[in-house]
PDB file of C-alpha atoms in Angstrom:
ATOM      1  CA  MET A  30     -33.622 -30.787  52.492  1.00 43.00           C
ATOM      2  CA  GLU A  31     -34.905 -27.292  52.799  1.00 59.00           C
ATOM      3  CA  GLN A  32     -38.469 -26.846  54.073  1.00 69.00           C
ATOM      4  CA  ASN A  33     -40.881 -24.340  52.671  1.00 81.00           C
ATOM      5  CA  TYR A  34     -42.454 -22.583  55.592  1.00 91.00           C
ATOM      6  CA  ALA A  35     -44.432 -19.397  55.996  1.00 93.00           C
ATOM      7  CA  GLU A  36     -47.102 -18.160  58.440  1.00 93.00           C
ATOM      8  CA  THR A  37     -49.442 -15.197  58.322  1.00 94.00           C
ATOM      9  CA  CYS A  38     -51.860 -13.824  60.860  1.00 94.00           C
ATOM     10  CA  VAL A  39     -54.859 -11.557  60.135  1.00 95.00           C
ATOM     11  CA  LYS A  40     -57.291  -9.957  62.585  1.00 95.00           C
ATOM     12  CA  GLN A  41     -60.930 -10.446  61.746  1.00 93.00           C
ATOM     13  CA  LYS A  42     -63.120  -7.334  61.554  1.00 92.00           C
ATOM     14  CA  THR A  43     -65.898  -7.132  64.098  1.00 88.00           C
ATOM     15  CA  THR A  44     -69.108  -7.586  62.081  1.00 88.00           C
ATOM     16  CA  ALA A  45     -72.389  -5.845  62.806  1.00 92.00           C
ATOM     17  CA  LYS A  46     -73.807  -9.214  64.022  1.00 91.00           C
ATOM     18  CA  ILE A  47     -71.006  -9.520  66.666  1.00 89.00           C
ATOM     19  CA  ALA A  48     -71.341  -5.886  67.732  1.00 92.00           C
ATOM     20  CA  PHE A  49     -75.089  -6.358  68.156  1.00 94.00           C
ATOM     21  CA  LEU A  50     -74.591  -9.505  70.183  1.00 90.00           C
ATOM     22  CA  LYS A  51     -72.052  -7.753  72.436  1.00 90.00           C
ATOM     23  CA  LEU A  52     -74.471  -4.900  72.974  1.00 92.00           C
ATOM     24  CA  LEU A  53     -77.328  -7.331  73.814  1.00 92.00           C
ATOM     25  CA  LEU A  54     -75.207  -9.228  76.298  1.00 89.00           C
ATOM     26  CA  ALA A  55     -73.998  -6.074  77.970  1.00 91.00           C
ATOM     27  CA  ILE A  56     -77.587  -4.692  78.279  1.00 93.00           C
ATOM     28  CA  GLY A  57     -78.867  -8.049  79.536  1.00 89.00           C
ATOM     29  CA  VAL A  58     -76.237  -8.229  82.278  1.00 88.00           C
ATOM     30  CA  VAL A  59     -76.799  -4.625  83.353  1.00 89.00           C
ATOM     31  CA  LEU A  60     -80.581  -5.173  83.447  1.00 90.00           C
ATOM     32  CA  LEU A  61     -80.213  -8.369  85.445  1.00 87.00           C
ATOM     33  CA  LEU A  62     -77.816  -6.663  87.879  1.00 85.00           C
ATOM     34  CA  GLY A  63     -80.159  -3.682  88.257  1.00 88.00           C
ATOM     35  CA  ILE A  64     -83.239  -5.820  88.809  1.00 87.00           C
ATOM     36  CA  GLY A  65     -81.377  -8.021  91.289  1.00 84.00           C
ATOM     37  CA  ILE A  66     -80.105  -5.054  93.322  1.00 85.00           C
ATOM     38  CA  LEU A  67     -83.445  -3.140  93.310  1.00 88.00           C
ATOM     39  CA  SER A  68     -85.561  -6.224  94.191  1.00 85.00           C
ATOM     40  CA  LYS A  69     -83.072  -7.341  96.854  1.00 82.00           C
ATOM     41  CA  ILE A  70     -83.767 -10.965  95.901  1.00 82.00           C
ATOM     42  CA  SER A  71     -80.639 -12.916  96.739  1.00 83.00           C
ATOM     43  CA  ILE A  72     -81.045 -15.451  93.891  1.00 86.00           C
ATOM     44  CA  LEU A  73     -81.302 -12.635  91.328  1.00 84.00           C
ATOM     45  CA  ILE A  74     -78.230 -10.906  92.772  1.00 84.00           C
ATOM     46  CA  LEU A  75     -76.352 -14.233  92.628  1.00 88.00           C
ATOM     47  CA  LEU A  76     -77.460 -14.764  88.997  1.00 87.00           C
ATOM     48  CA  ALA A  77     -76.425 -11.193  88.125  1.00 85.00           C
ATOM     49  CA  VAL A  78     -72.955 -11.698  89.657  1.00 88.00           C
ATOM     50  CA  LEU A  79     -72.600 -14.963  87.735  1.00 90.00           C
ATOM     51  CA  ALA A  80     -73.680 -13.233  84.546  1.00 88.00           C
ATOM     52  CA  VAL A  81     -71.038 -10.508  85.072  1.00 88.00           C
ATOM     53  CA  VAL A  82     -68.338 -13.151  85.644  1.00 90.00           C
ATOM     54  CA  ALA A  83     -69.446 -15.118  82.593  1.00 88.00           C
ATOM     55  CA  LEU A  84     -69.429 -11.929  80.432  1.00 89.00           C
ATOM     56  CA  VAL A  85     -65.950 -10.895  81.621  1.00 89.00           C
ATOM     57  CA  TRP A  86     -64.728 -14.423  80.884  1.00 88.00           C
ATOM     58  CA  TYR A  87     -66.404 -14.703  77.466  1.00 85.00           C
ATOM     59  CA  TRP A  88     -65.838 -11.089  76.168  1.00 89.00           C
ATOM     60  CA  PRO A  89     -62.296 -11.661  74.844  1.00 88.00           C
ATOM     61  CA  ARG A  90     -63.521 -14.544  72.649  1.00 87.00           C
ATOM     62  CA  PHE A  91     -65.194 -12.024  70.379  1.00 90.00           C
ATOM     63  CA  LYS A  92     -61.739 -10.937  69.212  1.00 92.00           C
ATOM     64  CA  VAL A  93     -60.808 -13.400  66.434  1.00 93.00           C
ATOM     65  CA  GLU A  94     -57.561 -13.764  64.448  1.00 95.00           C
ATOM     66  CA  TRP A  95     -56.825 -16.243  61.671  1.00 96.00           C
ATOM     67  CA  GLU A  96     -53.385 -17.763  61.322  1.00 97.00           C
ATOM     68  CA  TYR A  97     -52.337 -19.610  58.169  1.00 97.00           C
ATOM     69  CA  VAL A  98     -49.341 -21.918  58.272  1.00 96.00           C
ATOM     70  CA  PHE A  99     -47.896 -23.246  55.058  1.00 96.00           C
ATOM     71  CA  CYS A 100     -45.315 -26.031  55.383  1.00 93.00           C
ATOM     72  CA  ASP A 101     -44.184 -28.197  52.453  1.00 87.00           C
ATOM     73  CA  GLY A 102     -47.502 -28.384  50.649  1.00 89.00           C
ATOM     74  CA  GLN A 103     -49.714 -28.426  53.708  1.00 94.00           C
ATOM     75  CA  LEU A 104     -51.821 -25.426  54.824  1.00 96.00           C
ATOM     76  CA  ASP A 105     -53.326 -25.040  58.279  1.00 96.00           C
ATOM     77  CA  PHE A 106     -56.046 -22.644  59.234  1.00 97.00           C
ATOM     78  CA  ASP A 107     -55.967 -21.801  62.924  1.00 97.00           C
ATOM     79  CA  ARG A 108     -58.487 -19.591  64.809  1.00 96.00           C
ATOM     80  CA  ILE A 109     -57.059 -17.589  67.732  1.00 96.00           C
ATOM     81  CA  GLN A 110     -59.706 -16.236  70.104  1.00 92.00           C
ATOM     82  CA  GLY A 111     -58.944 -13.539  72.606  1.00 88.00           C
ATOM     83  CA  GLY A 112     -55.296 -13.525  71.710  1.00 85.00           C
ATOM     84  CA  GLU A 113     -54.612 -16.798  73.531  1.00 85.00           C
ATOM     85  CA  LYS A 114     -56.971 -19.664  72.702  1.00 88.00           C
ATOM     86  CA  ARG A 115     -55.767 -21.423  69.456  1.00 91.00           C
ATOM     87  CA  LYS A 116     -57.606 -24.140  67.608  1.00 95.00           C
ATOM     88  CA  THR A 117     -56.716 -25.697  64.253  1.00 95.00           C
ATOM     89  CA  ILE A 118     -59.886 -25.462  62.218  1.00 95.00           C
ATOM     90  CA  LEU A 119     -58.755 -27.073  58.970  1.00 94.00           C
ATOM     91  CA  ARG A 120     -55.619 -28.707  57.543  1.00 94.00           C
ATOM     92  CA  ILE A 121     -55.410 -29.332  53.811  1.00 95.00           C
ATOM     93  CA  GLU A 122     -52.954 -30.716  51.351  1.00 94.00           C
ATOM     94  CA  LEU A 123     -52.599 -28.238  48.479  1.00 94.00           C
ATOM     95  CA  GLU A 124     -51.791 -30.962  46.012  1.00 93.00           C
ATOM     96  CA  ASN A 125     -55.500 -31.781  46.150  1.00 92.00           C
ATOM     97  CA  ALA A 126     -56.512 -28.237  45.232  1.00 95.00           C
ATOM     98  CA  ASP A 127     -57.854 -27.415  41.800  1.00 94.00           C
ATOM     99  CA  VAL A 128     -56.788 -23.778  41.792  1.00 95.00           C
ATOM    100  CA  ILE A 129     -55.262 -21.187  44.136  1.00 95.00           C
ATOM    101  CA  ALA A 130     -55.867 -17.643  42.946  1.00 95.00           C
ATOM    102  CA  PRO A 131     -57.057 -14.188  43.953  1.00 95.00           C
ATOM    103  CA  MET A 132     -60.857 -14.133  44.229  1.00 94.00           C
ATOM    104  CA  HIS A 133     -61.126 -11.439  41.528  1.00 92.00           C
ATOM    105  CA  SER A 134     -59.129 -13.643  39.092  1.00 92.00           C
ATOM    106  CA  HIS A 135     -60.779 -15.242  36.060  1.00 93.00           C
ATOM    107  CA  ARG A 136     -59.369 -18.569  37.147  1.00 92.00           C
ATOM    108  CA  MET A 137     -61.902 -18.537  39.982  1.00 93.00           C
ATOM    109  CA  ASP A 138     -64.871 -17.974  37.602  1.00 92.00           C
ATOM    110  CA  GLY A 139     -65.725 -21.694  37.379  1.00 92.00           C
ATOM    111  CA  TYR A 140     -65.773 -21.981  41.139  1.00 94.00           C
ATOM    112  CA  ARG A 141     -67.959 -19.031  42.165  1.00 92.00           C
ATOM    113  CA  HIS A 142     -71.021 -21.286  42.536  1.00 93.00           C
ATOM    114  CA  LEU A 143     -69.351 -23.419  45.253  1.00 94.00           C
ATOM    115  CA  PRO A 144     -69.949 -22.940  49.000  1.00 95.00           C
ATOM    116  CA  VAL A 145     -67.434 -20.682  50.680  1.00 96.00           C
ATOM    117  CA  ARG A 146     -65.617 -21.092  53.953  1.00 95.00           C
ATOM    118  CA  ASP A 147     -64.274 -17.668  54.971  1.00 95.00           C
ATOM    119  CA  PHE A 148     -61.003 -17.505  56.863  1.00 96.00           C
ATOM    120  CA  SER A 149     -60.320 -13.880  55.907  1.00 95.00           C
ATOM    121  CA  SER A 150     -60.241 -10.653  57.901  1.00 94.00           C
ATOM    122  CA  LEU A 151     -63.543  -9.389  56.385  1.00 91.00           C
ATOM    123  CA  GLN A 152     -61.909  -6.025  55.771  1.00 92.00           C
ATOM    124  CA  PRO A 153     -63.360  -4.154  52.767  1.00 90.00           C
ATOM    125  CA  ASP A 154     -59.884  -3.429  51.367  1.00 91.00           C
ATOM    126  CA  ALA A 155     -58.649  -7.043  51.730  1.00 91.00           C
ATOM    127  CA  LYS A 156     -57.562  -8.979  48.686  1.00 91.00           C
ATOM    128  CA  PRO A 157     -58.374 -12.560  49.581  1.00 95.00           C
ATOM    129  CA  TYR A 158     -57.224 -15.628  47.707  1.00 96.00           C
ATOM    130  CA  GLY A 159     -59.429 -18.629  47.091  1.00 96.00           C
ATOM    131  CA  ILE A 160     -58.567 -22.271  47.141  1.00 96.00           C
ATOM    132  CA  ALA A 161     -60.978 -24.537  45.316  1.00 96.00           C
ATOM    133  CA  ILE A 162     -60.653 -27.911  46.971  1.00 95.00           C
ATOM    134  CA  ARG A 163     -62.605 -31.021  48.064  1.00 89.00           C
ATOM    135  CA  GLU A 164     -62.250 -31.281  51.812  1.00 80.00           C
ATOM    136  CA  GLU A 165     -61.111 -34.609  53.192  1.00 78.00           C
ATOM    137  CA  GLY A 166     -64.050 -36.949  53.766  1.00 77.00           C
ATOM    138  CA  LYS A 167     -66.531 -34.775  51.878  1.00 81.00           C
ATOM    139  CA  GLU A 168     -68.053 -35.185  48.443  1.00 83.00           C
ATOM    140  CA  GLU A 169     -68.572 -31.543  47.484  1.00 90.00           C
ATOM    141  CA  LYS A 170     -65.890 -28.976  46.655  1.00 94.00           C
ATOM    142  CA  VAL A 171     -65.616 -25.721  48.520  1.00 96.00           C
ATOM    143  CA  VAL A 172     -63.757 -22.415  48.142  1.00 96.00           C
ATOM    144  CA  LEU A 173     -61.588 -21.479  51.084  1.00 96.00           C
ATOM    145  CA  LEU A 174     -60.971 -17.662  51.421  1.00 96.00           C
ATOM    146  CA  PHE A 175     -57.757 -16.566  53.104  1.00 96.00           C
ATOM    147  CA  GLU A 176     -55.217 -13.679  53.019  1.00 96.00           C
ATOM    148  CA  PRO A 177     -51.717 -15.015  52.537  1.00 95.00           C
ATOM    149  CA  SER A 178     -48.558 -13.027  52.743  1.00 93.00           C
ATOM    150  CA  LYS A 179     -46.395 -12.387  49.662  1.00 93.00           C
ATOM    151  CA  LYS A 180     -43.879 -14.928  50.969  1.00 93.00           C
ATOM    152  CA  MET A 181     -46.551 -17.650  51.454  1.00 94.00           C
ATOM    153  CA  ILE A 182     -47.931 -17.116  47.957  1.00 93.00           C
ATOM    154  CA  ASP A 183     -44.380 -17.223  46.466  1.00 92.00           C
ATOM    155  CA  LEU A 184     -43.728 -20.526  48.284  1.00 93.00           C
ATOM    156  CA  ILE A 185     -47.026 -21.983  47.206  1.00 93.00           C
ATOM    157  CA  CYS A 186     -46.431 -20.836  43.619  1.00 92.00           C
ATOM    158  CA  ASN A 187     -42.992 -22.466  43.639  1.00 92.00           C
ATOM    159  CA  LYS A 188     -44.389 -25.710  44.967  1.00 92.00           C
ATOM    160  CA  PHE A 189     -47.529 -25.775  42.759  1.00 92.00           C
ATOM    161  CA  PRO A 190     -46.896 -23.553  39.726  1.00 90.00           C
ATOM    162  CA  GLY A 191     -49.752 -24.895  37.619  1.00 88.00           C
ATOM    163  CA  LYS A 192     -52.338 -24.418  40.262  1.00 89.00           C
ATOM    164  CA  THR A 193     -51.361 -20.989  41.614  1.00 89.00           C
ATOM    165  CA  GLU A 194     -51.872 -17.500  40.181  1.00 84.00           C
ATOM    166  CA  LEU A 195     -50.083 -14.501  41.604  1.00 79.00           C
ATOM    167  CA  ALA A 196     -51.992 -11.308  42.302  1.00 74.00           C
ATOM    168  CA  ASP A 197     -51.675  -8.418  39.850  1.00 65.00           C
TER     169      ASP A 197
END
């Protein structure tokens, strides 16, 4: 039996909040290093060196990518940090979804009041799809935002034609 499989990866845009946090961390480390060197206090110098090492280790984690993997009715949302650390954030069965449609579609109108979990790139020109679904073990429905490839949407539409709407 043939499997329906597609995967897509999108890079998340660096938000103003993340850029500000990066700037604050860099300024904090530089200030700590400067104060430690000028005061010649060994504990401050040691803390400054540890802060530099921690910043160098943590800095790549600000780069986030989302990978979506669709396989026979199941959709996984994986977060990739720094290009190497992967973690599956959510796994859903699309048969439990109410609707899968572009966010600008009228089919999503009845779900706009629901909480949103954003797995998109946050790019202004992106055309995200929404999945209205009740997550496993939770009472309330949510809308999951993601940016599937054309192949993934075609496979989802073939598997769940009544639930899926293609983009214009």
